[in-house]
mmCIF file of C-alpha atoms in Angstrom:
data_model
loop_
_atom_site.group_PDB
_atom_site.id
_atom_site.type_symbol
_atom_site.label_atom_id
_atom_site.label_comp_id
_atom_site.label_asym_id
_atom_site.label_seq_id
_atom_site.Cartn_x
_atom_site.Cartn_y
_atom_site.Cartn_z
ATOM 1 C CA MET A 23 145.126 -36.400 70.090
ATOM 2 C CA LEU A 24 146.176 -32.955 71.277
ATOM 3 C CA LEU A 25 143.127 -31.453 69.603
ATOM 4 C CA SER A 26 140.783 -33.612 71.664
ATOM 5 C CA TYR A 27 142.477 -32.402 74.873
ATOM 6 C CA ALA A 28 142.204 -28.798 73.733
ATOM 7 C CA ASN A 29 138.528 -29.213 72.827
ATOM 8 C CA SER A 30 137.850 -30.859 76.168
ATOM 9 C CA PHE A 31 139.489 -27.972 78.010
ATOM 10 C CA ILE A 32 137.574 -25.415 75.924
ATOM 11 C CA ASP A 33 134.267 -27.188 76.562
ATOM 12 C CA THR A 34 134.945 -27.334 80.296
ATOM 13 C CA PHE A 35 135.974 -23.699 80.570
ATOM 14 C CA GLN A 36 133.115 -22.413 78.431
ATOM 15 C CA GLY A 37 130.674 -24.672 80.290
ATOM 16 C CA VAL A 38 131.624 -22.937 83.514
ATOM 17 C CA LYS A 39 130.848 -19.598 81.892
ATOM 18 C CA THR A 40 127.450 -20.882 80.738
ATOM 19 C CA GLN A 41 126.627 -22.198 84.209
ATOM 20 C CA PHE A 42 127.668 -18.878 85.706
ATOM 21 C CA LEU A 43 125.386 -17.008 83.311
ATOM 22 C CA ASN A 44 122.475 -19.311 84.048
ATOM 23 C CA THR A 45 122.987 -18.873 87.781
ATOM 24 C CA VAL A 46 123.700 -15.159 88.001
ATOM 25 C CA VAL A 47 121.757 -13.645 85.098
ATOM 26 C CA THR A 48 118.146 -14.631 85.586
ATOM 27 C CA ASP A 49 116.601 -12.321 82.975
ATOM 28 C CA LYS A 50 116.439 -14.241 79.695
ATOM 29 C CA LYS A 51 116.625 -11.072 77.565
ATOM 30 C CA VAL A 52 119.884 -10.095 79.229
ATOM 31 C CA ARG A 53 121.338 -13.613 79.313
ATOM 32 C CA GLU A 54 120.762 -14.489 75.619
ATOM 33 C CA PRO A 55 123.225 -11.952 74.143
ATOM 34 C CA LEU A 56 125.795 -12.877 76.777
ATOM 35 C CA GLN A 57 125.345 -16.562 75.966
ATOM 36 C CA SER A 58 125.734 -15.763 72.268
ATOM 37 C CA PHE A 59 129.045 -14.124 73.092
ATOM 38 C CA VAL A 60 130.194 -17.193 75.043
ATOM 39 C CA ASP A 61 129.148 -19.400 72.110
ATOM 40 C CA ALA A 62 131.132 -17.198 69.708
ATOM 41 C CA GLN A 63 134.163 -17.464 71.990
ATOM 42 C CA THR A 64 133.799 -21.243 72.002
ATOM 43 C CA THR A 65 133.647 -21.397 68.212
ATOM 44 C CA PHE A 66 136.658 -19.112 67.889
ATOM 45 C CA ALA A 67 138.737 -21.030 70.445
ATOM 46 C CA LYS A 68 137.962 -24.393 68.844
ATOM 47 C CA GLU A 69 138.818 -23.073 65.377
ATOM 48 C CA MET A 70 142.123 -21.697 66.671
ATOM 49 C CA ALA A 71 142.894 -25.051 68.292
ATOM 50 C CA LYS A 72 142.070 -26.832 65.035
ATOM 51 C CA ILE A 73 144.304 -24.499 63.010
ATOM 52 C CA SER A 74 147.138 -24.824 65.534
ATOM 53 C CA ASN A 75 146.854 -28.605 65.412
ATOM 54 C CA THR A 76 146.965 -28.588 61.602
ATOM 55 C CA VAL A 77 150.036 -26.334 61.558
ATOM 56 C CA TYR A 78 151.752 -28.497 64.168
ATOM 57 C CA ASN A 79 151.042 -31.666 62.188
ATOM 58 C CA GLN A 80 152.285 -30.174 58.923
ATOM 59 C CA VAL A 81 155.456 -28.792 60.475
ATOM 60 C CA THR A 82 156.149 -32.099 62.193
ATOM 61 C CA GLU A 83 155.626 -33.976 58.930
ATOM 62 C CA GLN A 84 157.992 -31.684 57.030
ATOM 63 C CA VAL A 85 160.669 -31.868 59.724
ATOM 64 C CA GLU A 86 160.444 -35.658 59.681
ATOM 65 C CA LYS A 87 160.806 -35.693 55.882
ATOM 66 C CA PHE A 88 163.793 -33.338 56.073
ATOM 67 C CA SER A 89 165.402 -35.320 58.861
ATOM 68 C CA ALA A 90 164.922 -38.618 57.031
ATOM 69 C CA LYS A 91 166.880 -37.330 54.008
ATOM 70 C CA LYS A 92 170.036 -36.765 56.037
#
């Protein structure tokens, strides 16, 4: 659930960057490398969100198991 919110936020934020590039940088040869950088940022941010979500879920699961034993 949290991952979908994070991905939605990332998509929105990175979409604004893409729209900015398309509006401000009119030369395709200049815009393409910048867009590639934005795409790489998007991939990185989504992977970090995915990893964070996995860690959170595993920690929560282990804490619940530990708490249930007491």
